[in-house]
XYZ file of C-alpha atoms in Angstrom:
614
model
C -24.745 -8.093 -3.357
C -27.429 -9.845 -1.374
C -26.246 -9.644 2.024
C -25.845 -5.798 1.269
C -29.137 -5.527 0.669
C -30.192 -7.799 3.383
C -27.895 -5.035 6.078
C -29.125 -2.004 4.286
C -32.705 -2.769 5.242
C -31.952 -4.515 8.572
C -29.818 -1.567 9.854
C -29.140 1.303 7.600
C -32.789 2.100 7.409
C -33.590 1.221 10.898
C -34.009 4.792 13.029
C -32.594 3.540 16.381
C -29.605 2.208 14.532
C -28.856 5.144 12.138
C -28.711 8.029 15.418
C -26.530 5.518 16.781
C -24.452 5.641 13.991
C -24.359 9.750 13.475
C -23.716 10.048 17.559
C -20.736 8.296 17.056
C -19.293 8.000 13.605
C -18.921 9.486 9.730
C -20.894 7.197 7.888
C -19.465 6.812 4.050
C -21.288 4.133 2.385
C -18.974 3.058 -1.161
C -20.291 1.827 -4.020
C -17.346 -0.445 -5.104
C -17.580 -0.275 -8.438
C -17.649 3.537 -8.587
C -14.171 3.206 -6.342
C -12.332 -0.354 -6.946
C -9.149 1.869 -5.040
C -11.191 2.478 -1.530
C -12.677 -0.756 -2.044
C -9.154 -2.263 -2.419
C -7.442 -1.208 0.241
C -10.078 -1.635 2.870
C -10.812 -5.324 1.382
C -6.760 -5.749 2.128
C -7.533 -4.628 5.665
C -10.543 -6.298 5.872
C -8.726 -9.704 4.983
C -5.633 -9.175 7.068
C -7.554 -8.464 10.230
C -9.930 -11.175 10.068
C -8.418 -13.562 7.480
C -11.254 -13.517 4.525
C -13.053 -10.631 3.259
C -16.367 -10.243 1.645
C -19.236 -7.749 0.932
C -20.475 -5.981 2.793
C -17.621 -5.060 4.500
C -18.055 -2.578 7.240
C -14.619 -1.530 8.520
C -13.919 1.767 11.258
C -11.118 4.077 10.501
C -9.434 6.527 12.559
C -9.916 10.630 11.330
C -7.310 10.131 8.781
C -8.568 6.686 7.675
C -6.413 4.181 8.751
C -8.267 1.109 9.587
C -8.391 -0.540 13.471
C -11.580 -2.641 13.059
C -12.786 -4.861 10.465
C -15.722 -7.202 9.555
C -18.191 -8.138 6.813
C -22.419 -8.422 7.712
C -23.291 -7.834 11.071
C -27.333 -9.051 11.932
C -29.557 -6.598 13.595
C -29.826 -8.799 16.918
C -27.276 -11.588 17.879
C -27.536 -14.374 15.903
C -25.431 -17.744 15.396
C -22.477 -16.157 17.456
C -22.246 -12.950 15.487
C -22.419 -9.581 17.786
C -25.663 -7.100 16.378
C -24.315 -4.249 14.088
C -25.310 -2.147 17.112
C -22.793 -4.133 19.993
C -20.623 -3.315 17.351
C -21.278 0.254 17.519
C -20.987 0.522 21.322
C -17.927 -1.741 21.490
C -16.218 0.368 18.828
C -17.052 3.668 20.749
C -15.825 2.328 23.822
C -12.311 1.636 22.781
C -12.618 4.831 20.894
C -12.931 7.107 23.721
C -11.600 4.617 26.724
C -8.160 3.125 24.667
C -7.978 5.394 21.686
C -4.349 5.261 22.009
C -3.897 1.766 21.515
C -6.961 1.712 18.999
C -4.301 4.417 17.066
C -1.532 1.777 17.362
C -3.818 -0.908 15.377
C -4.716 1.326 12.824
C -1.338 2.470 11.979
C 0.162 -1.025 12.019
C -2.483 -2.442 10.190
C -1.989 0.910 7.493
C 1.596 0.320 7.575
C 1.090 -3.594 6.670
C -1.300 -2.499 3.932
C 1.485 -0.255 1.996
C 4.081 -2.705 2.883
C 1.642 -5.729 1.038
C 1.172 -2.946 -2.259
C 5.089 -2.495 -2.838
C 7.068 -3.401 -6.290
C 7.366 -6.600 -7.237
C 10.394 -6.784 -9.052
C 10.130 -8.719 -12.491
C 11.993 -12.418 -12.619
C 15.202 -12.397 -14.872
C 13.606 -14.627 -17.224
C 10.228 -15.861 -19.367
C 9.981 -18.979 -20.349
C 6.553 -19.086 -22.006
C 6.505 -22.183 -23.182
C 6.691 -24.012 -19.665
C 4.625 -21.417 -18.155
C 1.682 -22.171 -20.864
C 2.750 -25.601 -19.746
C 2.442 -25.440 -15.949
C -0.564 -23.607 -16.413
C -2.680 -26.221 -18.157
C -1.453 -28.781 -15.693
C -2.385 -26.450 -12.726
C -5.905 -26.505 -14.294
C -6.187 -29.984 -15.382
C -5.746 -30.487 -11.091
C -8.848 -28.110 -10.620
C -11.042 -29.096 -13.237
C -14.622 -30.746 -13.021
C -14.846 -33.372 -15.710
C -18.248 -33.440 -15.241
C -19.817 -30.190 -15.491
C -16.902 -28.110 -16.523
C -15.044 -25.249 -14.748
C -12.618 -24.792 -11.977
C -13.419 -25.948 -8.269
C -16.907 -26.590 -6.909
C -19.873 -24.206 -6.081
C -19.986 -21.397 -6.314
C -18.865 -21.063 -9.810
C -18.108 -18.274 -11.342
C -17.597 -18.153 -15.572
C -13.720 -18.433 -16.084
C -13.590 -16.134 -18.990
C -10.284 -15.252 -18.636
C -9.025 -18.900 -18.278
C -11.030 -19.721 -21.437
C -9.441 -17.003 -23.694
C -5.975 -18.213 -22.549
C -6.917 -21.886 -22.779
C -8.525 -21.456 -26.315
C -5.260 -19.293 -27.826
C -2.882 -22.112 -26.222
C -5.055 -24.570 -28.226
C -4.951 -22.138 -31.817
C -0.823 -21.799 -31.202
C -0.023 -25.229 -29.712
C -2.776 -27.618 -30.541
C -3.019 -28.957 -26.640
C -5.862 -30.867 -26.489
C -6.314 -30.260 -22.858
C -6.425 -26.743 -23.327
C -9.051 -26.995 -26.254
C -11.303 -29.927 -24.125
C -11.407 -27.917 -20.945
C -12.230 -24.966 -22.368
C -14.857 -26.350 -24.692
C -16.706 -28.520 -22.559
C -16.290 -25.559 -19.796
C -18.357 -23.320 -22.507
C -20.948 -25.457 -23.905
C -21.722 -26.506 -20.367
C -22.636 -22.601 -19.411
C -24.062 -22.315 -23.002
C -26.585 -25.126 -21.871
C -27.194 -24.385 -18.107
C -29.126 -21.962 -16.729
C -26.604 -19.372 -15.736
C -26.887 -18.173 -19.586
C -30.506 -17.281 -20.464
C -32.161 -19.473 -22.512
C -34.596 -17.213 -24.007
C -33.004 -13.597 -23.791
C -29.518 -14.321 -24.142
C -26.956 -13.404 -21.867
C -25.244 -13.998 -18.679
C -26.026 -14.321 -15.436
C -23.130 -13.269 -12.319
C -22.568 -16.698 -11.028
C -23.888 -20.165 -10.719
C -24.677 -20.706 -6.864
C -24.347 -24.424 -7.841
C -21.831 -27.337 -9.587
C -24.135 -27.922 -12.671
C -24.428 -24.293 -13.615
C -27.861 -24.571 -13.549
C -29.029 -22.148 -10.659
C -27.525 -18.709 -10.970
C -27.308 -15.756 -8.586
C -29.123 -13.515 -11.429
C -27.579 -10.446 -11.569
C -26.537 -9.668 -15.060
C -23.523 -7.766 -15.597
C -21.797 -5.873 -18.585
C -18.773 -7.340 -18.198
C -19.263 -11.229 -17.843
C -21.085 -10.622 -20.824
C -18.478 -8.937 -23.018
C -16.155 -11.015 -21.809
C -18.212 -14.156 -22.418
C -19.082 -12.727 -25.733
C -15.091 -12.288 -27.038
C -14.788 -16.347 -25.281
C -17.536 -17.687 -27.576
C -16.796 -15.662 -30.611
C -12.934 -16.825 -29.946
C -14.498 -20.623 -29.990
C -16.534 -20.410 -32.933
C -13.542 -19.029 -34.645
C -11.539 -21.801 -33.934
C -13.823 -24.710 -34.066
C -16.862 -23.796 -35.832
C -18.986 -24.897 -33.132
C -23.319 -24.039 -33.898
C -23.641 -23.347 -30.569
C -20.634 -20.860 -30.063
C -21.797 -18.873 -32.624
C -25.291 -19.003 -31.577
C -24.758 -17.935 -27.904
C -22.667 -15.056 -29.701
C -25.416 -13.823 -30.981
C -27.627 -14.364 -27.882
C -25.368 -12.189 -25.692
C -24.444 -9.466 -28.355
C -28.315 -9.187 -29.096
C -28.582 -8.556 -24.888
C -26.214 -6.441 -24.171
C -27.698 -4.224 -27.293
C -31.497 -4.937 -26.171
C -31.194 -4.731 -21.989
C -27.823 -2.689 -21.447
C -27.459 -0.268 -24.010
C -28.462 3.775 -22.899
C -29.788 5.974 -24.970
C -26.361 7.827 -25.050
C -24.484 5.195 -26.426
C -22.604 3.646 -23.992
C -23.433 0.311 -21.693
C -25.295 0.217 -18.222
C -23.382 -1.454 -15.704
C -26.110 -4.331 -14.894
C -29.626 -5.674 -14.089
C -30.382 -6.528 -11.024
C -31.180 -10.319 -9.250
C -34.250 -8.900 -7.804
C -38.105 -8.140 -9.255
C -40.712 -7.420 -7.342
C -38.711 -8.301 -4.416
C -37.938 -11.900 -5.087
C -34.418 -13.059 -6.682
C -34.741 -14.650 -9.829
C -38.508 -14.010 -10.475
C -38.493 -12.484 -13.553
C -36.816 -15.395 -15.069
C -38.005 -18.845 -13.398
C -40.480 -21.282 -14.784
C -42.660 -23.673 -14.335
C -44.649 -26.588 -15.863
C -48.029 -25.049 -15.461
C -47.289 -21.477 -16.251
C -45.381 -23.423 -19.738
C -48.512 -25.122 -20.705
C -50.570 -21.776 -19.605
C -48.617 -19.911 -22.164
C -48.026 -22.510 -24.797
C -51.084 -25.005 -24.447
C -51.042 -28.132 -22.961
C -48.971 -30.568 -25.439
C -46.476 -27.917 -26.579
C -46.099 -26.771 -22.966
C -45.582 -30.791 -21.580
C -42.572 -30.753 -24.165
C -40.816 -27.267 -23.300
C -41.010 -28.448 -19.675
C -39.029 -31.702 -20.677
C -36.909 -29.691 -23.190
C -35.813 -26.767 -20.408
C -35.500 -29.517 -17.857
C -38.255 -27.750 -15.760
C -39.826 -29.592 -13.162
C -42.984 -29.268 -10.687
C -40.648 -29.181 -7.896
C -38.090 -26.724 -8.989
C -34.697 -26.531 -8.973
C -34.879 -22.560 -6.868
C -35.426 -21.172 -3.747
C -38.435 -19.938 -5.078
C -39.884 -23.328 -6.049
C -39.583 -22.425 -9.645
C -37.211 -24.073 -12.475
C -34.913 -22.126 -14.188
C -34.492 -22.754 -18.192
C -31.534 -25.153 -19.693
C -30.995 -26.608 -22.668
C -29.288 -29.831 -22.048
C -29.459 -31.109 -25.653
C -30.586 -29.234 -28.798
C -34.329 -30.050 -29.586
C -34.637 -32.034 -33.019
C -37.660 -29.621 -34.522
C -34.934 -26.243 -33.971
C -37.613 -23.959 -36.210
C -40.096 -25.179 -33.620
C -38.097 -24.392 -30.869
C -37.270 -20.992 -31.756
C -41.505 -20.302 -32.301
C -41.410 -21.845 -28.872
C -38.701 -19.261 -27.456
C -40.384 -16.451 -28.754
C -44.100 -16.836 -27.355
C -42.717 -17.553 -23.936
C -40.343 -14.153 -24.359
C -43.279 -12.510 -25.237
C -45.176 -13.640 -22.230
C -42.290 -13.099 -19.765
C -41.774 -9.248 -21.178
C -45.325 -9.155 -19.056
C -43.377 -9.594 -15.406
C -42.011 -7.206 -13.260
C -38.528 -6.223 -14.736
C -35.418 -6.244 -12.524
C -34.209 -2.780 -12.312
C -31.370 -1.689 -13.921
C -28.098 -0.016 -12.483
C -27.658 2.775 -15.802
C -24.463 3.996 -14.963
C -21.794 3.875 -17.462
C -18.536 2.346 -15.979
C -15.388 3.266 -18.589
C -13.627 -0.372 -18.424
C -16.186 -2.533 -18.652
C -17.687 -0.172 -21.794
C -13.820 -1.013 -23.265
C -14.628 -4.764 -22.996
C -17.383 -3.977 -24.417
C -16.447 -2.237 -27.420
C -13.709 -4.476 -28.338
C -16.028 -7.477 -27.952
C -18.751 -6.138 -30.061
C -16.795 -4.347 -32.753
C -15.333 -7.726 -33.536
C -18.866 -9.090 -33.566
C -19.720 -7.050 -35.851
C -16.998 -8.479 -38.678
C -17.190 -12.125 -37.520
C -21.083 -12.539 -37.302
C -21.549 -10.688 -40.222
C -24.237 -7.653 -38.581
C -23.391 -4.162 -38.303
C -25.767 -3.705 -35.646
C -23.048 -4.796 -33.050
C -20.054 -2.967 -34.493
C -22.723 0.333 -34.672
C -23.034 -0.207 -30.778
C -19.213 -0.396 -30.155
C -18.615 2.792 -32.060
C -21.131 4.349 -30.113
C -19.870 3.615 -26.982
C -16.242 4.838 -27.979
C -17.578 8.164 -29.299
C -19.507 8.105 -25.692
C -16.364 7.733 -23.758
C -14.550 10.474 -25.821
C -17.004 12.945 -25.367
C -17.973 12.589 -21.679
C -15.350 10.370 -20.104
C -12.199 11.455 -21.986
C -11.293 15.334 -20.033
C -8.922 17.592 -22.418
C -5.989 16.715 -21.158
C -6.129 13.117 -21.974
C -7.020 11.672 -18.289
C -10.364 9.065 -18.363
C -13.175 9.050 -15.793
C -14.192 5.679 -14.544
C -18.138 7.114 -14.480
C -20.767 8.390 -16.065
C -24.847 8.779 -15.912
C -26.948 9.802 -18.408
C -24.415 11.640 -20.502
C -22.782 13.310 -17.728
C -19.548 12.816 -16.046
C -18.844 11.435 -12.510
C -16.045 12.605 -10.320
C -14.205 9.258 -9.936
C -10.794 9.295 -11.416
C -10.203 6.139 -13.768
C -8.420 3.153 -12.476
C -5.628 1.641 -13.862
C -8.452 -1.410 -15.660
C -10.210 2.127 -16.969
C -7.272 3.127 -19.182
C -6.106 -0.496 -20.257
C -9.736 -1.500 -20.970
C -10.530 1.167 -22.904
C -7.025 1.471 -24.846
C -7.649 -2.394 -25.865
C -11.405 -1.507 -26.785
C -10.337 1.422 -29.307
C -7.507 -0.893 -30.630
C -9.942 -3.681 -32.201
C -12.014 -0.515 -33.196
C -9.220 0.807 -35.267
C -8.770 -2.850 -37.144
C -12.072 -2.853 -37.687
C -12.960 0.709 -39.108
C -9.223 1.718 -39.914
C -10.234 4.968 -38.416
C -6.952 6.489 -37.008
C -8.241 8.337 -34.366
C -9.188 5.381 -32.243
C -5.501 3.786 -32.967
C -4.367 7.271 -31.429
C -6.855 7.526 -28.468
C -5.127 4.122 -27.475
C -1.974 5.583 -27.765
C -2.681 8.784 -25.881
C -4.470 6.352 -22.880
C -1.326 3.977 -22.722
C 0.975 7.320 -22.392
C -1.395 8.404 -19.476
C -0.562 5.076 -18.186
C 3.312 5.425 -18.687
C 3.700 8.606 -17.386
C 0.814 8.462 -14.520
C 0.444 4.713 -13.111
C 4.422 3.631 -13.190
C 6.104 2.274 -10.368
C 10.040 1.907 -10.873
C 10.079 -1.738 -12.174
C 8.230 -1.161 -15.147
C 4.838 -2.207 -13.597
C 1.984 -0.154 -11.946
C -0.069 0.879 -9.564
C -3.795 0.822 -9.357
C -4.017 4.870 -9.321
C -2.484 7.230 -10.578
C 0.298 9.453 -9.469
C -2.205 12.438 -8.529
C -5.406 10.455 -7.290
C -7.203 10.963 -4.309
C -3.816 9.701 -1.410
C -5.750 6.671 0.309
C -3.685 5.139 3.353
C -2.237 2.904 0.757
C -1.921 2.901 -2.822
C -3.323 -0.350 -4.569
C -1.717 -2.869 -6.804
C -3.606 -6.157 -7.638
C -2.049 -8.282 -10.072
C -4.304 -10.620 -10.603
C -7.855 -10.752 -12.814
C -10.757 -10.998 -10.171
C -14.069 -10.367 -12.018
C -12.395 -8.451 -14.680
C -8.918 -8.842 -16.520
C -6.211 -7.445 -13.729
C -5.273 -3.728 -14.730
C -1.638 -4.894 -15.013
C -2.419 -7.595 -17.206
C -4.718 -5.792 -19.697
C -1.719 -3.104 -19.634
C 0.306 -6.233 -20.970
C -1.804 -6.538 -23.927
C -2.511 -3.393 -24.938
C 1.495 -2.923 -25.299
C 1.576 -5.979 -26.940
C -0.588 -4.912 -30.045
C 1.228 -1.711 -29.889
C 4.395 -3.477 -30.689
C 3.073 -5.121 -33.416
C 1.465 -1.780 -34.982
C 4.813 0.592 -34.637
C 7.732 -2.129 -34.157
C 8.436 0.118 -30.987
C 10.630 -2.149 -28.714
C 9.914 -0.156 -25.573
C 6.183 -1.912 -25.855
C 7.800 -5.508 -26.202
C 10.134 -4.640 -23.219
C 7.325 -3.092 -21.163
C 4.849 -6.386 -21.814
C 7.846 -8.726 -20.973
C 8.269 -7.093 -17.569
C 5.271 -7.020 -16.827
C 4.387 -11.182 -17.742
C 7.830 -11.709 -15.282
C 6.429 -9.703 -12.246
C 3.230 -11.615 -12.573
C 4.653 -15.287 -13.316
C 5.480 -16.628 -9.950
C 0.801 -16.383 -9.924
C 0.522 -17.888 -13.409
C 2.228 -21.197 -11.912
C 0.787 -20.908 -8.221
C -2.820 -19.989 -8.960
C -2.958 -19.953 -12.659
C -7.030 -19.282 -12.405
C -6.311 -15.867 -11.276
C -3.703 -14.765 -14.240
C -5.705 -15.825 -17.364
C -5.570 -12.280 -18.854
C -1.631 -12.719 -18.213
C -1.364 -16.148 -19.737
C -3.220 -15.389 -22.785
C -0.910 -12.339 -23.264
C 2.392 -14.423 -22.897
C 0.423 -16.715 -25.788
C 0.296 -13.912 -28.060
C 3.747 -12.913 -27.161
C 4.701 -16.367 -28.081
C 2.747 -16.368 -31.490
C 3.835 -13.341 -32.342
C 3.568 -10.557 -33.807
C 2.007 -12.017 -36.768
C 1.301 -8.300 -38.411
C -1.524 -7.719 -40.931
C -1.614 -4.570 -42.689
C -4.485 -4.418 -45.729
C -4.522 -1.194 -47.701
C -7.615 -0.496 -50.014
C -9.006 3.057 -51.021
C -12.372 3.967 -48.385
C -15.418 1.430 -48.485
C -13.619 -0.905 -51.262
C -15.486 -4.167 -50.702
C -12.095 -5.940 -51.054
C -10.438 -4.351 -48.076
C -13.527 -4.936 -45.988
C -12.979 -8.881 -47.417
C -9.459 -9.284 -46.124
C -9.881 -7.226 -42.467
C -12.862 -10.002 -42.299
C -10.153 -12.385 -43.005
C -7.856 -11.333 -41.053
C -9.700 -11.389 -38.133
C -11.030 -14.607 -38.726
C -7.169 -15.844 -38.039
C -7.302 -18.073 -34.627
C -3.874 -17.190 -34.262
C -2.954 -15.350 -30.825
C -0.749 -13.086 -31.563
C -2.328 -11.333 -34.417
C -2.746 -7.407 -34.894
C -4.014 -5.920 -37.692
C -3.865 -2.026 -39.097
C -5.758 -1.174 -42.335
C -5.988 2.131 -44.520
C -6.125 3.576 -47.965
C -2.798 3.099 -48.959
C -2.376 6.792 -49.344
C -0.749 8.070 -46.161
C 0.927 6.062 -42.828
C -1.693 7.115 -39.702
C -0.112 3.671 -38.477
C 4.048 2.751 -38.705
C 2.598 -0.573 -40.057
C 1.188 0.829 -42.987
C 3.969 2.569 -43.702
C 5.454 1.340 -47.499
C 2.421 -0.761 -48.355
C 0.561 0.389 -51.781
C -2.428 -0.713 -53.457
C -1.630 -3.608 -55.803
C -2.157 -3.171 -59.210
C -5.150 -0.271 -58.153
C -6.975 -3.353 -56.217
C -6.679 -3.842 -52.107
C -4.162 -5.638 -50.633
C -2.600 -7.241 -47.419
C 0.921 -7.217 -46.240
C 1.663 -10.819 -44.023
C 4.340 -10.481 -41.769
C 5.638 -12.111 -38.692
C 7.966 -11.303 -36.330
C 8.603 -8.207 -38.750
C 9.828 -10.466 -41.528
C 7.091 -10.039 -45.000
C 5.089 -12.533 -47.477
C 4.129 -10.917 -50.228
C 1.266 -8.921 -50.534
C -1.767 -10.376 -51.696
C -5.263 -9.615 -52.855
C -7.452 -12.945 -52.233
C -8.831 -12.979 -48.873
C -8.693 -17.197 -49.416
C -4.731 -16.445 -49.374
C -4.479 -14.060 -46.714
């Protein structure tokens, strides 16, 4: 967060400021990411007391932490009508010790408003997912750029949420609005320079319309989410360039995020060597300095760089508006100049492991690993599950959100941790048929059932026995990541389809209700949602392939299978010899050879043992 930094410096680390601060106050500084929950509820403070929110965000609390002041990055001196962090300080002490009565009265309203805001929301009577698919895409359609793809104007953040939906709609339905938007919305990031042209990868945000200029932070999970988008596109359509930015991001998370215990850092920063975006800008001469004159002349006009830059900085970051005719050539081209930037300053890297956005990772890459063909990404994803069994898994079944360097933080997992990581081991069991990951799911949803449940059938945030905050969150909707609530949604839903259980079917239906009345108002904040009610929809279109260990022909038709577009598709393999998995249950090997049971909606083809048939 820039303006973060920018306060840090200014006042955190300025002497006068900080004995202010310890004469009159507790300082806890939160890393949001470590605690989504504190962050949460002081962000719903934050917002009701001034009417937007933001980071930082600075708010005072009484002794027992109920919030009576409220406000985002306050300047060092005055400045453009904004009071100095420090009038702050001295106004906030006054009415501390000269009012604190009233001050008492604010804060408990404002905590009483805050727990009134997180109660149930009881699920509608009905889902109708067919017009709320609908309304959704026409919702859209009214936000969409036609020009440069995406939702609204800058800043622009990747809709990878909205894309998953919008690309199952398109597999079940065949909408063509829901397959154009979402395509043009990808290859337009593909070719921009928000996604690195050279490394592969990500960057947080574009700060403009065009997607050209990012904010460049990286992050771990707008890159396994963006990876599961573009795999999900190349499976449908075949596109080159899906498959190749596949491999671009799968290659970086595995080259620049990967620790050396097996999980996923977090993220790499904007910054190197002080200046945002540094490490990864461009320009004509320093192209022609590391390529030669001609060849550098042409990857100026091929990555759209310019002598006047399109960055702060004066430098040009990299696109590829159009694929280069000579692609060999290009490639040669990419590699020298990787070489040469692997020579700058590197933007540090924030190494600590965060348990949900390792589950989006795992599921993203262990399906990489089947549908691209390289083992090298489904390697990864199983060493990231082992990582969160071992360190963030405690022995009676509860997850911690953090760890660092193989050891375990104190932060309870979230409500995203659990659902995350459930969905993560899920596509890890299809993909290995390795029970144990199918029953670490199960064990993490049961946390969630017995730990998380309000008495609607949806949840909370927290858990029953976390740290008691002056409210306890509940956020329905997906924000940077999939919503908690949502990702719960989906997680049942594949359980469904593996055990036939109808308390998972039930569970995933209330949940889709209590969050519909946001898929129609502000469908660009329930994609996760929306792309569960499309699998609900579509299925369960059950898969169950049965082959004795390491048979070539089982490994064939789980590669099929999960080269199915089809949303609602779950798949369960073994050896045919025992059930781990109520799906396999009654399935034999044909005739000795592997097989694959089709069924949907629990009615069965017969088996069959050609992958071209499955």
């Amino acid at each position: 967060c820039h303006w973060c930094h920018v306060m840090a410096h200014e006042s955190f680390e300025d002497v006068a400021t900080a004995e202010e601060v310890n004469a009159g106050f507790v300082p806890v500084k939160v890393d949001r990411e470590e605690r989504p929950d504190v962050d949460a509820v002081y962000m719903g403070a934050t917002q009701a007391m001034t009417g937007q929110g933001g980071w930082p965000m600075t708010v005072m609390l009484t002794p027992s932490g109920e919030p009576f002041f409220a406000g985002t990055y306050f300047p060092p001196e005055p400045r453009a009508g904004m009071p100095s962090f420090r009038q702050v300080l001295s106004a906030v002490t006054d009415a501390w010790q000269e009012r604190r009565g009233e001050v008492e009265k604010v804060g408990a309203d404002v905590a009483a408003h805050l727990r009134a805001a997180g109660g149930s929301v009881a699920p509608s009577d009905a889902l109708d997912v067919e017009t709320l698919g609908a309304q959704a895409v026409a919702g859209l359609v009214s936000s969409y750029d036609d020009r440069y793809g995406g939702f609204g104007g800058a800043p622009k953040f990747p809709p990878s949420m909205i894309c998953e939906f919008l690309l199952r709609r398109a597999a079940r339905t065949g909408d063509p609005e829901a397959a154009r938007m979402a395509a043009h919305t990808l290859e337009a990031m593909a070719r921009g320079g928000i996604y690195d042209q050279l490394g592969g990868g990500f960057a947080r945000y574009s700060v403009d319309g065009r997607w050209a200029v990012p904010h460049f932070e990286k992050m771990l999970y707008d890159n396994a989410l963006l990876l599961s988008a573009y795999l999900h596109w190349w499976r449908l359509t075949g596109a080159p360039l899906a498959e190749r930015v596949a491999r671009g991001t799968a290659d970086f998370m595995l080259r620049e995020l990967a620790t050396t215990e097996g999980g996923f850092a977090s993220a790499l920063d904007a910054d190197s060597d002080g200046e945002e975006g540094a490490f990864y800008v461009w320009t004509p001469d320093k192209l022609r300095d590391v390529l030669g004159a001609d060849a550098g002349t042409t990857a100026a006009r091929t990555f759209a760089v310019s002598a006047a830059g399109n960055t702060e900085g004066g430098g040009s970051t990299l696109q590829l508006l159009a694929d280069p005719p000579d692609w060999p050539s290009h490639e040669d081209v990419v590699t020298k100049l990787l070489s040469s930037r692997a020579e700058r300053p590197r933007p540090a890297r924030d190494d600590k492991v965060v348990a949900a956005w390792n589950g989006l990772a795992i599921g993203a890459l262990a399906e990489a690993g089947v549908l691209l063909d390289d083992p090298r990404y489904g390697d990864a994803a199983l060493a990231a599950g082992r990582l969160l069994v071992d360190v963030h898994l405690t022995g009676d079944g509860r997850l911690r959100r953090v760890s660092r360097d193989g050891r375990r933080g104190e932060p309870a997992g979230v409500l995203e941790d659990y659902a995350c990581v459930a969905e993560g081991f899920l596509v890890l069991y299809a993909v290995t048929g390795d029970a144990e990951w199918f029953d670490r799911a199960a064990g993490l949803l049961g946390q969630v059932l017995e730990r998380f449940s309000d008495d609607v059938g949806t949840f909370y945030d927290t858990s029953s026995d976390a740290e008691i905050l002056v409210a306890r969150p509940r956020d329905p909707t997906d924000n940077a990541t999939p919503s908690g609530q949502a990702t719960t949604a989906s997680v049942m839903t594949s359980m469904f389809g593996l055990t036939g259980e109808a308390r998972y079917h039930d569970g995933a239906q209330r949940l889709l209700r209590s969050v519909a009345g946001i898929a129609q108002r502000a469908p660009r904040f329930a994609g996760k949602a929306l792309g569960v009610a499309e699998a609900l929809a579509d299925g369960p279109r059950q898969v169950a392939v049965v082959g004795s260990e390491g048979d070539p022909g089982r490994r064939d038709l789980v590669a099929a299978a999960l080269r199915l577009a089809h949303p609602g598709v779950v798949i369960a393999q073994g050896d045919g010899a025992g059930a781990a998995v109520p799906l396999l249950e009654g399935r034999p090997l044909i005739a000795g050879a592997a097989a694959a049971y089709v069924c949907h909606d629990f009615v069965c083809d017969l088996p069959v043992t050609d992958p071209s048939e499955l």
